[in-house]
């Protein structure tokens, strides 16, 4: 129905559209099927095609912004039940299912990998150890689907499109996104409050109410809460000139459990709108 150029342009457009709001969405991408000249039929893309396709998605947005997406390979052979037809399907739908399952069971700070794919009976084509190493290492960061004897077929990778040393990990990206979404929702009731120290205190308490349970769940690194995160909303980042233009800023630093490094973002109010800025 669509040629390669149309699919590639659509994926690039989605990256450009979603990158500014990467805390709200995650794009799951893959390379389309390719024509098998020997049979005249379309089949799942091989690793070479996946790598070429992945490289065409580089530099579409900035390196940090590209954490909005993740790339999966190869296509999956799915069967509803024994004797039913086998369908060749893109891996992205199965990856989405694994992400949802992990979220419900353990939370977004857990890598959505090493999980069995239910209903998948084969891969098109299979991925061996050499191919796994070739496509998973930076700068490719392609998440493979692997078949393991006695275990089944699993998602065997959890990286984003980003080359940033921290944001290339899906659990870091998604845990940070979850925190930012919670912050956005918690601050909406405070949008039209007077910009005074009382408001700063309310914002700080709201953020502590979000981050403390996340720390207790093991999503953040550190022996104490003080080592795992910080919240700053006072006169140091809300000077008179900022207040004069209707803004209030709250700076939050979190050390996501893997890896142990502070990632800073800001939540604030600007003319009646809650904003999240990384």
Tab-separated table of C-alpha atoms in Angstrom:
chain	number	residue	atom	x	y	z
A	1	UNK	CA	0.000	0.000	0.000
A	2	UNK	CA	2.857	2.376	0.904
A	3	UNK	CA	6.372	2.379	-0.478
A	4	UNK	CA	9.512	2.694	1.644
A	5	UNK	CA	9.794	6.444	1.203
A	6	UNK	CA	6.246	6.992	2.451
A	7	UNK	CA	6.826	4.846	5.536
A	8	UNK	CA	10.162	6.503	6.291
A	9	UNK	CA	8.699	9.987	5.914
A	10	UNK	CA	5.845	9.058	8.240
A	11	UNK	CA	8.238	7.768	10.904
A	12	UNK	CA	10.412	10.871	10.628
A	13	UNK	CA	7.351	13.107	10.890
A	14	UNK	CA	6.233	11.262	14.034
A	15	UNK	CA	9.652	11.770	15.617
A	16	UNK	CA	9.574	15.489	14.853
A	17	UNK	CA	6.007	15.820	16.149
A	18	UNK	CA	6.480	13.854	19.370
A	19	UNK	CA	10.033	14.870	20.367
A	20	UNK	CA	8.986	18.133	22.081
A	21	UNK	CA	6.565	16.176	24.285
A	22	UNK	CA	8.625	13.044	24.818
A	23	UNK	CA	7.469	12.893	28.432
A	24	UNK	CA	3.979	12.103	27.152
A	25	UNK	CA	4.587	9.497	24.435
A	26	UNK	CA	6.929	6.699	23.317
A	27	UNK	CA	7.201	5.757	19.630
A	28	UNK	CA	7.882	2.105	18.811
A	29	UNK	CA	9.412	1.802	15.352
A	30	UNK	CA	10.639	-0.939	13.023
A	31	UNK	CA	11.692	-1.381	9.415
A	32	UNK	CA	8.995	-2.498	6.933
A	33	UNK	CA	8.906	-5.791	5.069
A	34	UNK	CA	11.166	-6.326	2.077
A	35	UNK	CA	10.641	-8.051	-1.256
A	36	UNK	CA	12.172	-11.515	-1.578
A	37	UNK	CA	13.199	-11.659	-5.230
A	38	UNK	CA	13.538	-15.446	-5.101
A	39	UNK	CA	9.865	-15.972	-4.262
A	40	UNK	CA	8.321	-12.684	-5.345
A	41	UNK	CA	6.780	-12.358	-1.877
A	42	UNK	CA	7.326	-9.849	0.905
A	43	UNK	CA	8.957	-11.057	4.122
A	44	UNK	CA	10.333	-9.676	7.338
A	45	UNK	CA	13.399	-7.433	6.948
A	46	UNK	CA	16.838	-8.878	7.601
A	47	UNK	CA	19.375	-7.263	9.939
A	48	UNK	CA	21.092	-5.353	7.132
A	49	UNK	CA	17.851	-3.677	6.104
A	50	UNK	CA	17.029	-2.909	9.743
A	51	UNK	CA	20.418	-1.219	10.225
A	52	UNK	CA	20.077	0.851	7.055
A	53	UNK	CA	16.572	1.896	8.068
A	54	UNK	CA	17.707	2.766	11.585
A	55	UNK	CA	20.485	4.987	10.245
A	56	UNK	CA	17.933	6.891	8.163
A	57	UNK	CA	16.236	7.898	11.419
A	58	UNK	CA	19.399	9.420	12.883
A	59	UNK	CA	19.639	13.191	13.281
A	60	UNK	CA	15.951	13.676	12.517
A	61	UNK	CA	15.732	15.295	15.960
A	62	UNK	CA	18.389	16.051	18.571
A	63	UNK	CA	20.133	13.262	20.431
A	64	UNK	CA	18.283	13.843	23.699
A	65	UNK	CA	14.958	14.296	21.916
A	66	UNK	CA	15.399	10.990	20.073
A	67	UNK	CA	14.786	9.175	23.362
A	68	UNK	CA	11.121	9.533	22.389
A	69	UNK	CA	11.499	6.429	20.203
A	70	UNK	CA	12.678	2.827	20.336
A	71	UNK	CA	13.462	0.511	17.398
A	72	UNK	CA	12.674	-3.236	17.310
A	73	UNK	CA	13.746	-6.108	15.016
A	74	UNK	CA	12.856	-8.639	13.555
A	75	UNK	CA	9.233	-9.247	12.580
A	76	UNK	CA	7.349	-11.956	14.466
A	77	UNK	CA	5.451	-15.034	13.320
A	78	UNK	CA	2.256	-15.105	15.375
A	79	UNK	CA	-0.352	-17.820	15.828
A	80	UNK	CA	-3.508	-17.590	17.952
A	81	UNK	CA	-3.698	-21.339	18.630
A	82	UNK	CA	-2.317	-24.635	17.361
A	83	UNK	CA	-3.485	-25.229	13.812
A	84	UNK	CA	-4.451	-21.594	13.250
A	85	UNK	CA	-2.876	-19.577	10.433
A	86	UNK	CA	0.547	-18.047	11.082
A	87	UNK	CA	0.783	-14.301	10.456
A	88	UNK	CA	3.911	-12.236	9.972
A	89	UNK	CA	3.538	-9.143	12.158
A	90	UNK	CA	5.751	-6.195	13.115
A	91	UNK	CA	7.486	-6.487	16.499
A	92	UNK	CA	6.226	-3.144	17.751
A	93	UNK	CA	2.802	-4.396	18.849
A	94	UNK	CA	4.393	-7.164	20.912
A	95	UNK	CA	6.884	-4.708	22.403
A	96	UNK	CA	3.978	-2.473	23.429
A	97	UNK	CA	2.359	-5.442	25.146
A	98	UNK	CA	5.543	-6.209	27.079
A	99	UNK	CA	5.836	-2.571	28.154
A	100	UNK	CA	2.238	-2.559	29.384
A	101	UNK	CA	2.712	-5.868	31.208
A	102	UNK	CA	5.861	-4.649	32.957
A	103	UNK	CA	4.165	-1.374	33.911
A	104	UNK	CA	1.282	-3.187	35.577
A	105	UNK	CA	3.473	-5.742	37.328
A	106	UNK	CA	6.479	-3.675	38.440
A	107	UNK	CA	6.403	-0.117	37.092
A	108	UNK	CA	7.975	1.951	34.296
A	109	UNK	CA	11.390	1.982	35.985
A	110	UNK	CA	11.827	-1.726	35.150
A	111	UNK	CA	13.307	-2.501	31.736
A	112	UNK	CA	10.651	-3.941	29.382
A	113	UNK	CA	12.870	-6.835	28.291
A	114	UNK	CA	13.582	-10.474	29.114
A	115	UNK	CA	9.853	-11.054	28.762
A	116	UNK	CA	8.121	-13.918	26.957
A	117	UNK	CA	6.081	-13.002	23.862
A	118	UNK	CA	2.754	-14.795	24.077
A	119	UNK	CA	1.419	-16.122	20.777
A	120	UNK	CA	4.725	-15.738	18.915
A	121	UNK	CA	5.937	-19.003	17.369
A	122	UNK	CA	8.877	-17.797	15.279
A	123	UNK	CA	10.879	-14.853	13.993
A	124	UNK	CA	11.359	-13.569	10.459
A	125	UNK	CA	14.306	-13.898	10.342
A	126	UNK	CA	15.795	-15.333	13.577
A	127	UNK	CA	18.490	-13.337	15.419
A	128	UNK	CA	21.671	-15.102	16.563
A	129	UNK	CA	24.336	-13.893	19.015
A	130	UNK	CA	26.441	-12.192	16.342
A	131	UNK	CA	23.464	-10.326	14.898
A	132	UNK	CA	22.303	-9.396	18.393
A	133	UNK	CA	25.661	-7.798	19.151
A	134	UNK	CA	25.770	-6.041	15.778
A	135	UNK	CA	22.370	-4.363	16.011
A	136	UNK	CA	22.149	-3.708	19.761
A	137	UNK	CA	25.425	-1.902	20.341
A	138	UNK	CA	25.521	1.906	20.002
A	139	UNK	CA	24.925	3.746	17.801
A	140	UNK	CA	22.326	1.282	16.483
A	141	UNK	CA	20.455	0.576	19.737
A	142	UNK	CA	18.066	-1.794	17.938
A	143	UNK	CA	16.133	-3.941	20.400
A	144	UNK	CA	16.145	-7.548	19.163
A	145	UNK	CA	13.581	-10.264	19.597
A	146	UNK	CA	15.332	-13.539	20.421
A	147	UNK	CA	14.382	-17.207	20.512
A	148	UNK	CA	15.854	-19.247	23.376
A	149	UNK	CA	15.522	-23.065	23.482
A	150	UNK	CA	13.404	-24.228	26.393
A	151	UNK	CA	12.281	-20.668	27.167
A	152	UNK	CA	10.562	-19.204	24.141
A	153	UNK	CA	10.733	-15.952	22.221
A	154	UNK	CA	11.504	-12.816	24.186
A	155	UNK	CA	12.176	-9.112	23.806
A	156	UNK	CA	15.915	-8.919	24.451
A	157	UNK	CA	16.659	-5.213	24.553
A	158	UNK	CA	15.485	-1.983	26.174
A	159	UNK	CA	17.122	0.990	24.495
A	160	UNK	CA	15.835	4.176	22.930
A	161	UNK	CA	17.080	5.821	19.733
A	162	UNK	CA	19.162	8.259	21.766
A	163	UNK	CA	22.928	8.057	21.916
A	164	UNK	CA	22.991	9.932	25.224
A	165	UNK	CA	24.736	7.766	27.797
A	166	UNK	CA	21.732	7.894	30.157
A	167	UNK	CA	18.682	8.488	27.997
A	168	UNK	CA	19.443	5.564	25.716
A	169	UNK	CA	17.913	3.274	28.357
A	170	UNK	CA	14.155	2.766	28.089
A	171	UNK	CA	13.556	2.387	31.847
A	172	UNK	CA	15.340	5.700	32.479
A	173	UNK	CA	13.333	7.468	29.769
A	174	UNK	CA	10.033	5.999	30.883
A	175	UNK	CA	10.601	6.474	34.617
A	176	UNK	CA	11.484	10.118	34.016
A	177	UNK	CA	8.401	10.496	31.798
A	178	UNK	CA	6.188	8.980	34.502
A	179	UNK	CA	7.539	11.424	37.088
A	180	UNK	CA	7.020	14.366	34.742
A	181	UNK	CA	3.440	13.332	33.954
A	182	UNK	CA	2.667	13.048	37.666
A	183	UNK	CA	4.215	16.472	38.265
A	184	UNK	CA	2.181	18.005	35.445
A	185	UNK	CA	-1.045	16.602	36.902
A	186	UNK	CA	-0.172	17.602	40.482
A	187	UNK	CA	0.588	21.219	39.573
A	188	UNK	CA	-2.512	21.911	37.489
A	189	UNK	CA	-4.639	22.851	40.548
A	190	UNK	CA	-1.996	25.440	41.483
A	191	UNK	CA	-1.873	27.246	38.145
A	192	UNK	CA	-3.694	30.409	39.225
A	193	UNK	CA	-2.427	30.644	42.803
A	194	UNK	CA	-0.549	33.762	43.924
A	195	UNK	CA	3.175	33.462	43.234
A	196	UNK	CA	4.406	33.682	46.817
A	197	UNK	CA	6.545	31.538	49.169
A	198	UNK	CA	3.344	29.758	50.132
A	199	UNK	CA	2.956	28.560	46.552
A	200	UNK	CA	6.607	27.491	46.445
A	201	UNK	CA	6.011	25.425	49.574
A	202	UNK	CA	2.891	23.830	48.055
A	203	UNK	CA	4.791	22.916	44.889
A	204	UNK	CA	7.673	21.468	46.896
A	205	UNK	CA	5.296	19.368	48.989
A	206	UNK	CA	3.514	18.141	45.872
A	207	UNK	CA	6.809	17.029	44.321
A	208	UNK	CA	7.926	15.339	47.531
A	209	UNK	CA	4.614	13.482	47.560
A	210	UNK	CA	5.401	12.176	44.066
A	211	UNK	CA	9.085	11.349	44.491
A	212	UNK	CA	9.059	9.742	47.942
A	213	UNK	CA	6.847	6.770	46.934
A	214	UNK	CA	8.914	6.342	43.759
A	215	UNK	CA	12.087	6.235	45.860
A	216	UNK	CA	10.480	3.736	48.254
A	217	UNK	CA	9.566	1.546	45.268
A	218	UNK	CA	13.263	1.264	44.371
A	219	UNK	CA	13.075	3.286	41.168
A	220	UNK	CA	15.699	5.798	42.316
A	221	UNK	CA	19.307	5.215	43.285
A	222	UNK	CA	20.632	6.154	46.706
A	223	UNK	CA	20.638	4.971	50.311
A	224	UNK	CA	18.510	7.944	51.368
A	225	UNK	CA	15.945	10.173	49.727
A	226	UNK	CA	18.427	13.047	49.803
A	227	UNK	CA	20.829	11.001	47.681
A	228	UNK	CA	18.093	9.965	45.259
A	229	UNK	CA	16.419	13.271	44.433
A	230	UNK	CA	16.180	16.964	45.205
A	231	UNK	CA	13.502	19.612	44.817
A	232	UNK	CA	14.245	23.330	44.660
A	233	UNK	CA	11.486	25.916	44.478
A	234	UNK	CA	12.436	29.108	46.331
A	235	UNK	CA	13.793	32.589	45.775
A	236	UNK	CA	16.989	31.238	44.210
A	237	UNK	CA	15.189	30.078	41.056
A	238	UNK	CA	12.220	32.440	41.317
A	239	UNK	CA	13.724	35.958	41.289
A	240	UNK	CA	11.524	39.081	41.025
A	241	UNK	CA	11.986	39.304	37.236
A	242	UNK	CA	10.626	35.769	36.833
A	243	UNK	CA	7.660	36.471	39.079
A	244	UNK	CA	6.960	39.683	37.146
A	245	UNK	CA	6.301	37.730	33.928
A	246	UNK	CA	3.956	35.242	35.608
A	247	UNK	CA	6.350	32.321	35.942
A	248	UNK	CA	7.176	30.023	38.827
A	249	UNK	CA	9.951	27.437	38.452
A	250	UNK	CA	10.596	24.227	40.338
A	251	UNK	CA	13.820	22.359	39.633
A	252	UNK	CA	13.824	18.620	40.277
A	253	UNK	CA	16.801	16.280	40.066
A	254	UNK	CA	16.361	12.516	40.137
A	255	UNK	CA	18.904	9.704	40.118
A	256	UNK	CA	17.204	6.947	38.148
A	257	UNK	CA	18.218	3.541	39.489
A	258	UNK	CA	20.117	2.544	36.366
A	259	UNK	CA	22.367	4.293	35.768
A	260	UNK	CA	23.149	6.364	38.864
A	261	UNK	CA	23.239	9.894	37.526
A	262	UNK	CA	21.181	13.007	38.133
A	263	UNK	CA	18.818	13.999	35.342
A	264	UNK	CA	17.401	17.480	35.781
A	265	UNK	CA	14.091	18.793	34.542
A	266	UNK	CA	11.940	21.761	35.420
A	267	UNK	CA	8.236	22.063	36.023
A	268	UNK	CA	6.633	25.441	36.273
A	269	UNK	CA	3.832	27.776	35.412
A	270	UNK	CA	3.916	30.229	32.549
A	271	UNK	CA	0.882	32.433	31.947
A	272	UNK	CA	-1.617	29.912	33.255
A	273	UNK	CA	-0.042	26.830	31.654
A	274	UNK	CA	1.954	24.070	33.381
A	275	UNK	CA	5.157	23.318	31.470
A	276	UNK	CA	7.711	20.513	31.699
A	277	UNK	CA	11.211	21.281	30.394
A	278	UNK	CA	14.126	18.828	30.380
